XYZ file of C-alpha atoms in Angstrom:
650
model
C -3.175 -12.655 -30.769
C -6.726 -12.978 -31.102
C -9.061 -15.943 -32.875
C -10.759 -14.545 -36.348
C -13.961 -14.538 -34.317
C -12.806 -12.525 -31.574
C -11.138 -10.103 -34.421
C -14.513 -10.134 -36.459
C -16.467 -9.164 -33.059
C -14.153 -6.197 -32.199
C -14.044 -4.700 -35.986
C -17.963 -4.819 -36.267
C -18.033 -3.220 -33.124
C -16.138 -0.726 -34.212
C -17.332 -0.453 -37.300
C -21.055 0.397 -35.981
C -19.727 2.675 -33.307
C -21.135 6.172 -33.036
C -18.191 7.496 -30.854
C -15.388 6.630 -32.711
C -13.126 8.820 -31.603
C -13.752 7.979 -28.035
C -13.116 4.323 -28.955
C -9.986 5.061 -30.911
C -8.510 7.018 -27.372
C -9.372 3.730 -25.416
C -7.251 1.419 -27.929
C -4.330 3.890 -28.263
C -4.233 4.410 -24.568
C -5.146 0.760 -23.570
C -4.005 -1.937 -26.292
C -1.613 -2.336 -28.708
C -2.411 -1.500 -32.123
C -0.763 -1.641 -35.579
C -2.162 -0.047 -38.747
C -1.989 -2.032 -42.058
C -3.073 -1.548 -45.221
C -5.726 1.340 -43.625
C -7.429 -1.754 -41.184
C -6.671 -1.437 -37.482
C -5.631 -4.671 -36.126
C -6.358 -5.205 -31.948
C -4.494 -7.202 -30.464
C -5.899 -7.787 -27.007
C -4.491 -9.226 -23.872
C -4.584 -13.438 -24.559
C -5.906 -15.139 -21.668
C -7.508 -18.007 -21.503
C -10.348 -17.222 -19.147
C -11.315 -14.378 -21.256
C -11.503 -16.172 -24.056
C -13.354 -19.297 -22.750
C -16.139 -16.619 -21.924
C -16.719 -14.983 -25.185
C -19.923 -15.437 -26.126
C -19.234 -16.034 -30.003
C -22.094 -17.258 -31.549
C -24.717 -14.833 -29.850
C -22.880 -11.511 -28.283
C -19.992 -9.516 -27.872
C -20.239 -10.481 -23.951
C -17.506 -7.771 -22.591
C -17.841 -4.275 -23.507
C -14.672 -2.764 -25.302
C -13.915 -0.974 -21.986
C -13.461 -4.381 -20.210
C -11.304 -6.113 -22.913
C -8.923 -2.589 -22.908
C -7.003 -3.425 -19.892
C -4.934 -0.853 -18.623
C -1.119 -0.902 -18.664
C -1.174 -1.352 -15.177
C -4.022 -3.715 -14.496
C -2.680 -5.965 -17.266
C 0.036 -7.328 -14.810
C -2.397 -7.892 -12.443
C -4.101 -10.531 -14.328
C -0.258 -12.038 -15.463
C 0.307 -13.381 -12.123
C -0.917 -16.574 -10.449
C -2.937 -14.957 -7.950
C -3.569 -11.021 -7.759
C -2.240 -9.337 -4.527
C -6.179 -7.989 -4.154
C -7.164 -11.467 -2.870
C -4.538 -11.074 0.108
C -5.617 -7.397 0.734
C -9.534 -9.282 0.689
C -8.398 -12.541 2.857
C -6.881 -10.468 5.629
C -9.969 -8.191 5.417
C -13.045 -10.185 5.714
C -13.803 -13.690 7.620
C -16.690 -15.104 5.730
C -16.279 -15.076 1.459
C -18.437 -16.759 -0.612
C -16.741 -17.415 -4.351
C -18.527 -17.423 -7.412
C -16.306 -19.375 -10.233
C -16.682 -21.567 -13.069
C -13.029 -20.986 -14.341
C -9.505 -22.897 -13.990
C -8.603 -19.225 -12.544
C -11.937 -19.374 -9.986
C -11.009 -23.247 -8.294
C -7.256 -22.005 -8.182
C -8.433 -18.713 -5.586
C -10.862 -20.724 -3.963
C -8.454 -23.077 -3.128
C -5.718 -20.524 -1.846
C -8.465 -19.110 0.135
C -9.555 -22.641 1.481
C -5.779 -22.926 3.097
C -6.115 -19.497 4.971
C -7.498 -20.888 8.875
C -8.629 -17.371 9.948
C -11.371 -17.307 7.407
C -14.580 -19.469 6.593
C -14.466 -19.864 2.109
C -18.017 -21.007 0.598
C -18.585 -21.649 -2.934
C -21.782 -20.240 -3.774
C -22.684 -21.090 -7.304
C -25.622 -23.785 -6.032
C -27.351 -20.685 -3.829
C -27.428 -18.064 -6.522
C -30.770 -17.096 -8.050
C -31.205 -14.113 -10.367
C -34.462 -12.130 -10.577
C -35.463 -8.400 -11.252
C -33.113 -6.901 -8.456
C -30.508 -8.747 -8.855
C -28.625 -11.759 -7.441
C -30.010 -13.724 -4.113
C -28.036 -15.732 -1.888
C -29.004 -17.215 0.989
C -26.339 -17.430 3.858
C -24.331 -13.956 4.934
C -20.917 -13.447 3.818
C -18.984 -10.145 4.570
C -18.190 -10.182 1.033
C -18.813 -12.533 -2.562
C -16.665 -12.683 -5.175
C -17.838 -13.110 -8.472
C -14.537 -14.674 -10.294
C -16.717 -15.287 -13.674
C -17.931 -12.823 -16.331
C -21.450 -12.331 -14.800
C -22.629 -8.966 -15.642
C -22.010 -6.686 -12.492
C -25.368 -6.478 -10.549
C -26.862 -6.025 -6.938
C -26.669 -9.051 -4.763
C -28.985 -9.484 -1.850
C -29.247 -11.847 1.082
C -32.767 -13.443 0.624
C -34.257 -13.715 4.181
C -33.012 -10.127 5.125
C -32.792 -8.729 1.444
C -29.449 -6.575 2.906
C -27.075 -5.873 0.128
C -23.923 -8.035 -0.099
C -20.502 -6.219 -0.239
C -19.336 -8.122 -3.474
C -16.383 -7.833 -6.188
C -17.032 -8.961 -9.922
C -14.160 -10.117 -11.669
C -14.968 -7.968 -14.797
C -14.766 -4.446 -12.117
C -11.002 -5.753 -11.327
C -10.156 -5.619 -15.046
C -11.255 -2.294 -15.419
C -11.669 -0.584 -12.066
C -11.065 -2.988 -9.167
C -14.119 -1.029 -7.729
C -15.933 -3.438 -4.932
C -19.182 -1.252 -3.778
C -16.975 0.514 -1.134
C -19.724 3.000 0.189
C -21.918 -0.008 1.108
C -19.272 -1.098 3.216
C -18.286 1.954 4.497
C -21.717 3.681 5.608
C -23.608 -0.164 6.387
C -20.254 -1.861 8.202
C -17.449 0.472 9.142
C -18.645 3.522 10.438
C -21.132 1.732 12.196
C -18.509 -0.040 14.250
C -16.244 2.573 14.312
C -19.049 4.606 16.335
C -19.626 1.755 18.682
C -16.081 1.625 19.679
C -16.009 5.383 20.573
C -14.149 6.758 17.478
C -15.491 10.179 15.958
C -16.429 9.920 12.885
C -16.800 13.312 10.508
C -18.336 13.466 6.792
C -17.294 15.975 5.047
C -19.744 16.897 2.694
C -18.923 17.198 -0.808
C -18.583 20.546 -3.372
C -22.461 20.763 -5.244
C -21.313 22.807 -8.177
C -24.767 23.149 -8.966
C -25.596 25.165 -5.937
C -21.781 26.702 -5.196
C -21.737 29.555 -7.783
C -18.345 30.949 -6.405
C -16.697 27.412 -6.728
C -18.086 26.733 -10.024
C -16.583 29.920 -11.220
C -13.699 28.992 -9.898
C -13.853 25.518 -11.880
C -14.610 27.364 -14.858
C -11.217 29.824 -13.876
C -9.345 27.064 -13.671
C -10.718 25.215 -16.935
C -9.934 28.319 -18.827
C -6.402 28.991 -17.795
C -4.975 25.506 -18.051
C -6.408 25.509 -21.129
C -7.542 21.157 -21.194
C -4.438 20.737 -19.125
C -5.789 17.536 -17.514
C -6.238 15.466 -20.655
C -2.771 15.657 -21.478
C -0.334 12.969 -20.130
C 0.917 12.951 -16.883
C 4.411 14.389 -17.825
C 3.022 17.108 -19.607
C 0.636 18.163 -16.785
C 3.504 18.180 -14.572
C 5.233 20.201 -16.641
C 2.328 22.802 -16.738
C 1.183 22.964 -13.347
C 4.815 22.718 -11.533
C 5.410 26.513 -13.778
C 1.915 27.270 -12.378
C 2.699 27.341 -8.822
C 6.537 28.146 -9.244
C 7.651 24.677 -7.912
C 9.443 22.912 -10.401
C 11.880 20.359 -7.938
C 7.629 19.348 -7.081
C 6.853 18.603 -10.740
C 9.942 16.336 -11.394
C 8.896 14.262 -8.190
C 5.338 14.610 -9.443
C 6.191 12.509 -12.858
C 8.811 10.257 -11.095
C 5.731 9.067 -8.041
C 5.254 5.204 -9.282
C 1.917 4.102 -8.236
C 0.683 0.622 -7.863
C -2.856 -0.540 -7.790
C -2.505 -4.352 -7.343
C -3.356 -4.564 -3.446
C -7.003 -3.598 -4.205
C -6.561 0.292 -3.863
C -4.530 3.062 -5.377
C -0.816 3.287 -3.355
C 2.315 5.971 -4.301
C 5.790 5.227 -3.901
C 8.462 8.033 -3.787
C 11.065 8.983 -1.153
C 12.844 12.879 -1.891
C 13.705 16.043 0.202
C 10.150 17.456 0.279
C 7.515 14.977 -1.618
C 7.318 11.603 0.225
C 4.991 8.343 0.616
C 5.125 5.613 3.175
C 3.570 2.643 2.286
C 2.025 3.921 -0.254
C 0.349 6.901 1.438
C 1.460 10.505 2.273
C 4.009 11.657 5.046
C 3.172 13.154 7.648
C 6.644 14.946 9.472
C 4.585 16.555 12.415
C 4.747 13.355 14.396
C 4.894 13.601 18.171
C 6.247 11.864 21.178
C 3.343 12.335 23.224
C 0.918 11.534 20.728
C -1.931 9.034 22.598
C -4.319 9.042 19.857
C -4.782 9.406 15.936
C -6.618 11.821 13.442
C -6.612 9.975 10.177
C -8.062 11.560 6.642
C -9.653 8.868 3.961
C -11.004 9.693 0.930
C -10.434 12.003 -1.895
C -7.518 13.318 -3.378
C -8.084 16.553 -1.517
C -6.597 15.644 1.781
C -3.507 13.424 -0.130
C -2.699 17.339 -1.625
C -0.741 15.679 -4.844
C 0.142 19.432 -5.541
C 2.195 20.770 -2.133
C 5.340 19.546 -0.525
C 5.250 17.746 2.440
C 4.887 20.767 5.174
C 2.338 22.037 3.004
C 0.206 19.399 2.817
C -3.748 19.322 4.126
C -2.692 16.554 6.833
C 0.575 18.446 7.853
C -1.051 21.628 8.072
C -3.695 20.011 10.611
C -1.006 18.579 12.272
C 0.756 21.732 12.896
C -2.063 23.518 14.637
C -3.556 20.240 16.684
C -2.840 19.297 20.452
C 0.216 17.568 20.789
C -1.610 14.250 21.749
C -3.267 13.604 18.393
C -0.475 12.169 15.255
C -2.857 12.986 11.925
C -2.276 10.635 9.251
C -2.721 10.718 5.235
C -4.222 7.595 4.127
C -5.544 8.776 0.809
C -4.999 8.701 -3.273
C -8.169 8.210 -4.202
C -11.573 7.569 -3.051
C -12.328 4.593 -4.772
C -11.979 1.110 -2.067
C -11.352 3.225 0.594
C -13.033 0.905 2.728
C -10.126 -2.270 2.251
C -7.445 0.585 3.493
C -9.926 1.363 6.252
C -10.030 -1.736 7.236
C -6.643 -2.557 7.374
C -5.821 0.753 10.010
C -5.449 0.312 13.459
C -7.928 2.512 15.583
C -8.116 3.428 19.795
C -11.316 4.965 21.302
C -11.234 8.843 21.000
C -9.618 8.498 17.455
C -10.915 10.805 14.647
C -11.758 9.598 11.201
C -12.295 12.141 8.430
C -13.854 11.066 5.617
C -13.813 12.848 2.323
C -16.408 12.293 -0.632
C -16.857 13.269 -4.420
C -20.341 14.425 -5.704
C -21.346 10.204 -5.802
C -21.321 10.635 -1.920
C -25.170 9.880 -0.513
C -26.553 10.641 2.516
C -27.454 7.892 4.872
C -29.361 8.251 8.733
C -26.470 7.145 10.693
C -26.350 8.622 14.490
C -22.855 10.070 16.206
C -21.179 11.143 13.612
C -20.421 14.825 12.517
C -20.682 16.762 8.922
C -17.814 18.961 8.000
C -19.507 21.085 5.396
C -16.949 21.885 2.764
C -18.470 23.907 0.122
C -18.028 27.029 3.333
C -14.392 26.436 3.553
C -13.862 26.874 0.251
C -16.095 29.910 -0.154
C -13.722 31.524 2.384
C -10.913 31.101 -0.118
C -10.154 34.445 -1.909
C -9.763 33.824 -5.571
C -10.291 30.576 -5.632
C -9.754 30.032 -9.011
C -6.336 30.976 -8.878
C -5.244 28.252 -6.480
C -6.904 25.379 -8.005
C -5.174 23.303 -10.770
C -6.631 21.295 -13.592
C -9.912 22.775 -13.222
C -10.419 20.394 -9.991
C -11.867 21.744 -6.680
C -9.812 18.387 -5.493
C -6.631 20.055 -6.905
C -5.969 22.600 -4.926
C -2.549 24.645 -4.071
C -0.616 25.458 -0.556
C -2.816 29.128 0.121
C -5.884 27.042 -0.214
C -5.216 23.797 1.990
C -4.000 26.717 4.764
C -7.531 28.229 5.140
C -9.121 24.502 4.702
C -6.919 23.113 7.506
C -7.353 25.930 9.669
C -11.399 25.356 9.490
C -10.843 22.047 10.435
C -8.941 22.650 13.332
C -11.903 24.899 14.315
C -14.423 22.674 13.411
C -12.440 19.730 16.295
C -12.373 22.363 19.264
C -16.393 23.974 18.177
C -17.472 20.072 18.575
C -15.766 19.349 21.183
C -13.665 16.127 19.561
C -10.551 17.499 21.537
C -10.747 19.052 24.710
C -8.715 18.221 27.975
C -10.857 16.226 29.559
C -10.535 13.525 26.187
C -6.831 13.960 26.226
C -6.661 12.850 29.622
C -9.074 9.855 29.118
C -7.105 8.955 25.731
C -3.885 8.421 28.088
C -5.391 6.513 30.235
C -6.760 4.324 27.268
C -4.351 2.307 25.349
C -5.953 -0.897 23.679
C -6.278 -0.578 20.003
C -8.373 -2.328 17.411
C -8.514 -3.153 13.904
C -11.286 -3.606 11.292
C -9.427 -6.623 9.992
C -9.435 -10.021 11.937
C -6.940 -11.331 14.133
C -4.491 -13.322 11.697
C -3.324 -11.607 8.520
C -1.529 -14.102 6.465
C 1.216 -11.996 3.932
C 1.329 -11.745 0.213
C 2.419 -15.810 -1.507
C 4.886 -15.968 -3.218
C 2.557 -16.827 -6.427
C 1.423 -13.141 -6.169
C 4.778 -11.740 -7.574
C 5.621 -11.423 -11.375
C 9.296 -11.398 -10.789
C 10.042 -15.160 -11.854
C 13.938 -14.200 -10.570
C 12.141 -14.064 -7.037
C 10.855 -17.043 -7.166
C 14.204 -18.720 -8.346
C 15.895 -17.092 -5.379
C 13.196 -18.686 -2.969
C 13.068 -21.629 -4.326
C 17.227 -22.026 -4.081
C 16.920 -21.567 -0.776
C 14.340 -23.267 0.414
C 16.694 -26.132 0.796
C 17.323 -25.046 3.975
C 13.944 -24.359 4.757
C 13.446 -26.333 8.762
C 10.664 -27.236 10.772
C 10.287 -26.054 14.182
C 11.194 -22.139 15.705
C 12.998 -20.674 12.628
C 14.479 -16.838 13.588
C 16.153 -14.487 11.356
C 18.801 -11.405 11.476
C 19.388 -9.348 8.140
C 22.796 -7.787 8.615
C 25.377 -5.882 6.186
C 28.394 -6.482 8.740
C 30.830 -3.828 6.927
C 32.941 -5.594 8.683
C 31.321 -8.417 11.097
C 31.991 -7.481 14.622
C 31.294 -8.710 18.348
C 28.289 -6.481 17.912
C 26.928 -8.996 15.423
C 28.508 -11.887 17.168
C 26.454 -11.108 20.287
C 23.138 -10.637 18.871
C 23.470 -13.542 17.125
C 24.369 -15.699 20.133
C 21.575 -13.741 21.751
C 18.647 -15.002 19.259
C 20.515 -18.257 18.922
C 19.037 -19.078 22.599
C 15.849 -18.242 21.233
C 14.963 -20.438 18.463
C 15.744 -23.802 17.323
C 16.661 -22.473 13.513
C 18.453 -18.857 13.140
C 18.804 -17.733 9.461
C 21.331 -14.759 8.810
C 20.720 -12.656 5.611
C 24.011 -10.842 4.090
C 22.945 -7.737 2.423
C 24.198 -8.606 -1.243
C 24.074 -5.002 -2.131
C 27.471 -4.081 -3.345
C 27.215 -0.477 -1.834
C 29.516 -0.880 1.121
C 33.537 -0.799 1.579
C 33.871 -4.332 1.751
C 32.501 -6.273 -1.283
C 29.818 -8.484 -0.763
C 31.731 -12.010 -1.015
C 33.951 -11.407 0.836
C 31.526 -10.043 4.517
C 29.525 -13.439 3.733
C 33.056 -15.353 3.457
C 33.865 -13.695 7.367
C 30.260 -13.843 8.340
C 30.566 -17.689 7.593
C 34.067 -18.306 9.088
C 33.197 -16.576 11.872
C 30.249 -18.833 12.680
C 31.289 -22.048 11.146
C 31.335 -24.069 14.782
C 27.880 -22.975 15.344
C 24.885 -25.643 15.275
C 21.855 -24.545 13.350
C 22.811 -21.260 12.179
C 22.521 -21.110 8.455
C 23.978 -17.759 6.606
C 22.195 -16.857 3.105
C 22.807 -14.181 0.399
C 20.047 -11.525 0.822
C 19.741 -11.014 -3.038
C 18.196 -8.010 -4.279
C 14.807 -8.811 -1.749
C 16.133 -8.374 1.374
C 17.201 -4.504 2.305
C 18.414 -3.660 -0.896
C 18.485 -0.029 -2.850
C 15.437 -1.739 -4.615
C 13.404 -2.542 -1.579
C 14.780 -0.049 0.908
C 15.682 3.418 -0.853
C 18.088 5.714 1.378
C 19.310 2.718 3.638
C 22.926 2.796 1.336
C 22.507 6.810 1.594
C 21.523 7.015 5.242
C 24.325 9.329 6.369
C 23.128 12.237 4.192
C 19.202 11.327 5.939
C 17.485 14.035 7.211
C 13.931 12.932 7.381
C 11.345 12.557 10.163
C 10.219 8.942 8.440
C 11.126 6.105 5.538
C 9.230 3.842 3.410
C 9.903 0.478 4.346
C 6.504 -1.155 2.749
C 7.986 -2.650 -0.401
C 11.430 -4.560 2.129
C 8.934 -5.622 4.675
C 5.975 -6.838 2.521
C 9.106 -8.808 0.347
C 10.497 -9.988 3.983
C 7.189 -11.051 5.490
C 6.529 -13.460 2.291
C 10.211 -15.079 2.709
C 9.263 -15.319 6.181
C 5.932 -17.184 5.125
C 8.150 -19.432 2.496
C 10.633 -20.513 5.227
C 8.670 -20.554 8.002
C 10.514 -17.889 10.411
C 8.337 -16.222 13.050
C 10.968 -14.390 14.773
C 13.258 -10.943 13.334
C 15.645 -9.750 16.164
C 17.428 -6.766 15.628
C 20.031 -4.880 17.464
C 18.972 -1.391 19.407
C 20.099 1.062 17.784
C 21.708 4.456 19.808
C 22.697 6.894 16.919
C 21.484 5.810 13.408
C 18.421 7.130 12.931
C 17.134 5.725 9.702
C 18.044 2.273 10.933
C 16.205 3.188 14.224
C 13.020 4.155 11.959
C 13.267 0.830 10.002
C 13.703 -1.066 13.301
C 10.293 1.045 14.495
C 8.559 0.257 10.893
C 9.319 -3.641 11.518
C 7.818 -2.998 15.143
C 4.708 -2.012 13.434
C 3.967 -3.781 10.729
C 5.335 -7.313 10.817
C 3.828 -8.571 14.123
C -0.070 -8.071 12.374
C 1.130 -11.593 9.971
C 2.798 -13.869 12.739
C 6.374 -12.300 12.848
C 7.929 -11.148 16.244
C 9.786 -8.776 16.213
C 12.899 -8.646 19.357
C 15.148 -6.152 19.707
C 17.787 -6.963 21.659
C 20.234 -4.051 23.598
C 23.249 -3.334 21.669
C 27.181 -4.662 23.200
C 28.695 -2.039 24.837
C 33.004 -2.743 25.605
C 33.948 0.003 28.329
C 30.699 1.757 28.142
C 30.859 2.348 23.969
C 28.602 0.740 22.269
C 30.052 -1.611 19.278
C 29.682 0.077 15.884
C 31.109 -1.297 12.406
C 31.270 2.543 11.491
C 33.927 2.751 14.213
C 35.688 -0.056 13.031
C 35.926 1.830 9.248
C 37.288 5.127 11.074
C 39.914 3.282 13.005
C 40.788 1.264 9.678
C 41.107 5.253 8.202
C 43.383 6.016 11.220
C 45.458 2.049 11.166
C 44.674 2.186 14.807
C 44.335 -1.834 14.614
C 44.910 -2.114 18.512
C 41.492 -0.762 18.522
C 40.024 -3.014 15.930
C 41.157 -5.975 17.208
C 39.634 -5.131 20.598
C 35.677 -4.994 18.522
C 36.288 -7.475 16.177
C 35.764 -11.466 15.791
C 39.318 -13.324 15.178
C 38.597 -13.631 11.650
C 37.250 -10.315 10.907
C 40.464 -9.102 12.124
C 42.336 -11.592 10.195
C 40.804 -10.169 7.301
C 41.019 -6.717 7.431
C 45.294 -7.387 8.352
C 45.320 -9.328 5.151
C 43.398 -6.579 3.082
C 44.165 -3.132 4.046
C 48.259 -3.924 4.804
């Protein structure tokens, strides 16, 4: 849907192109298409703010590559406000905004309302000359929410480069100049507070003529492998490296780009991301301090099982007082995931490069050099897939890891003496500032969301809101007790009923004894979860969790939905019940722990009831329901619970 001059544009362009069939990859990939009557008819993405910037009557103002959206990006521009503005709000205190767009005021504004950040509009303080844009106060970063071509922006007292995002980069590439503010801002801090900091420094193919050969090995075996779709690489490497079960997970991984910076989501036996980055199963105990890998797709090892993995296999062979963490999918923004990590003095970051990396004079920091490692690799060429030294197989990230390792004790980065001071040290810090606000509710497509909030938010109260999310399969005195517990507590308690119909007793009818149970008490309201609050949507395994054998579970997708419900309805509290023997529920009690104190929620766990020394359990109530030992029940159960279960199981 496209005006005639917009149409006219596009065809000429095409028309006088010299790499046609590079252009005709782009449209079939990128935009729909329809042949008729031998024309090709575009039809591009319609919105408004795109079209409002067309420069008709002079120039084609975007390049073909900016108006070809991606299948993925395309949604990101569909919603009111794209997710990477919360990812850039909680990351950086002073913005300046660039906008001359409906789309421009309507950021600025949602930025305006955040109080832990200072918003300027800067269109009255930009000047343009031959280096690029000037501005004349400091921001941490400038957003550019108009079709300005991308250029350099400098400060013009101190002519230091601005960290800045231009709206036409998130259309194609939601690249913000990461190394700037990675090399000029991070590491620098990082350093300051006592965290080791290690390059590693990138393959030169130019100079490595073993691993070019082995590029070239690779190249010639797969045969163009990695232009072919993702299912179809899959297919070829998972036969390459006799993993199959890998391959399937491989093509099933969803990935999501909308926070700012590339994330993977998939939860199996052996091939596993948590919040969006790779698992890590070596976790320990006694763990005082953290190792974490950023940066290429080398240390996220796409091509290995869990336990094979680069970070795994570090893990393995490090001191028991270091937990080594995967937070990597791909280089580009590394710096927004960077900043959103929590870091302790004696922490080491590793920090993988492509061939774009540049060197830069920074002091107390170490160089990994990686080109060696892989020289050490016999036949390289045989464990590297689609022609990519980043691509590499289990044999290969064995001898890498195992050079790392070597490379911590040769420097010195672990040694007694640190693992006693790390101990001893226990405040942590983050890159971010103090206040993350979470995702609003305007940064979701799913307009059946928004319906749900929106139907409750009639019960949305002012004042100390709480809230409990509970399946109760059946209710018991266990759930009666913790919710007289947080009652205490707060002035508002909200109790979610897990609408997922995956339990014994159908969903109606546990809200129906939730709410009889609790009908004579004051300010407790009970709500349907719907499919947002721990559902096999949000939570994958929780309806599964007696078959889980895992060392961790993904609970970003529940948590990031909970903490914007929370925002909506203004709870600050989550209490939850200890729990003794359910593990997966004790790592999604540990998960909220983490994550949902860093945007204003508290998180209270409160000991579980114990009758006679035995803790309370619905599970035991279904076993004695199994063996009609209702003496039993009737001892762990609320009157009407029992009531209930007489009336539907005799």
């Amino acid at each position: 849907r496209v005006s005639k001059e917009v149409y006219r544009i596009v065809l000429d362009s095409l028309k006088k192109s010299d790499y046609k069939s590079r252009v005709r990859y782009c449209l079939a990939s990128q935009v729909y298409r329809k042949k008729s009557n031998g024309n090709l008819y575009i039809i591009l993405f319609d919105n408004p703010q795109l079209i409002q910037h067309l420069y008709l009557n002079k120039k084609f103002f975007l390049t073909l590559w900016h108006l070809s959206v991606r299948g993925q990006r395309e949604s990101l521009i569909k919603m009111d406000i794209p997710p990477i503005f919360n990812t850039i709000e909680n990351c950086y205190n002073q913005i300046g905004i660039y906008f001359t767009t409906p789309f421009g005021e309507k950021i600025f504004s949602y930025l305006k309302h955040n109080p832990y950040i200072s918003v300027h509009r800067v269109n009255n303080e930009v000047k343009i000359n031959e280096y690029g844009y000037m501005l004349e106060r400091q921001y941490d970063i400038v957003l550019f929410l108009d079709l300005l071509e991308s250029k350099r922006v400098f400060n013009m007292k101190t002519k230091k480069e601005y960290i800045c995002l231009f709206w036409k980069n998130i259309l194609s590439e939601n690249n913000i100049n990461y190394l700037q503010d990675v090399f000029l801002q991070i590491v620098p801090q990082l350093v300051k507070k006592q965290v080791k900091v290690i390059f590693v420094k990138p393959v030169n193919l130019r100079l490595n003529t073993y691993i070019n050969e082995a590029v070239e090995e690779s190249n010639v075996r797969d045969n163009g492998t990695k232009f072919l779709s993702i299912k179809e690489r899959c297919r070829f490497n998972s036969k390459l490296i006799g993993d199959e079960k890998l391959g399937v997970a491989v093509v099933n991984t969803k990935t999501d780009m909308s926070k700012g910076y590339f994330r993977r989501f998939h939860v199996g036996d052996s091939y596993n991301f948590t919040n969006g980055f790779r698992v890590v199963n070596n976790v320990k105990d006694t763990a005082s301090n953290n190792i974490y890998f950023f940066g290429s797709c080398i240390s996220c090892s796409a091509w290995t099982r869990d336990q094979d993995t680069l970070c795994n296999q570090v893990a393995k062979k490090i001191s028991n007082h270091y937990n080594v963490h995967s937070r990597t999918n791909n280089i580009e923004n590394m710096n927004l995931i960077m900043r959103e990590c929590s870091f302790k003095k004696n922490d080491i970051v590793v920090l993988f490069f492509d061939s774009s990396y540049k060197h830069y004079n920074l002091n107390n920091v170490y160089f990994f050099d990686l080109n060696k490692s892989l020289q050490s690799v016999p036949d390289l060429g045989k464990h590297m897939l689609d022609g990519m030294w980043e691509h590499l197989d289990k044999e290969a990230y064995k001898v890498l890891s195992k050079h790392i390792v070597d490379f911590l004790y040769e420097k010195n980065l672990i040694s007694q003496k640190i693992i006693d001071e790390n101990i001893a040290e226990s405040d942590s810090f983050s890159l971010a500032h103090f206040g993350k606000r979470p995702m609003s509710v305007q940064m979701y497509e799913d307009n059946n969301f928004k319906k749900w909030l929106y139907k409750i938010s009639i019960l949305r109260k002012e004042g100390i809101n709480g809230a409990i999310v509970m399946n109760c399969n059946p209710m018991t005195l266990g759930h009666m007790y913790l919710i007289e517990q947080a009652k205490t507590k707060v002035d508002n308690l909200y109790i979610f009923i897990v609408e997922e119909d995956s339990s014994e007793i159908p969903f109606l009818d546990r809200i129906d004894i939730v709410k009889n149970n609790l009908k004579n008490m004051e300010n407790v309201f009970v709500l349907p979860s719907g499919k947002y609050v721990l559902s096999a949507v949000t939570l994958q395994g929780y309806f599964t969790k007696k078959d889980f054998h895992g060392m961790s579970i993904d609970a970003s997708e529940d948590l990031e939905l909970f903490l914007t419900i929370a925002q909506f309805m203004n709870i600050t509290y989550r209490f939850v019940g200890s729990e003794p023997r359910d593990k997966f529920t004790r790592l999604y009690n540990e998960a909220m722990k983490e994550k949902l104190p860093q945007y204003g929620v508290e998180v209270i766990e409160i000991d579980r009831l114990q009758i006679n020394y035995n803790y309370v359990s619905a599970s035991d109530v279904r076993q004695y329901i199994a063996e009609k030992d209702w003496n039993a029940i009737q001892k762990i159960v609320p009157a009407y619970t029992y009531y209930y279960l007489m009336s539907f199981y005799q």
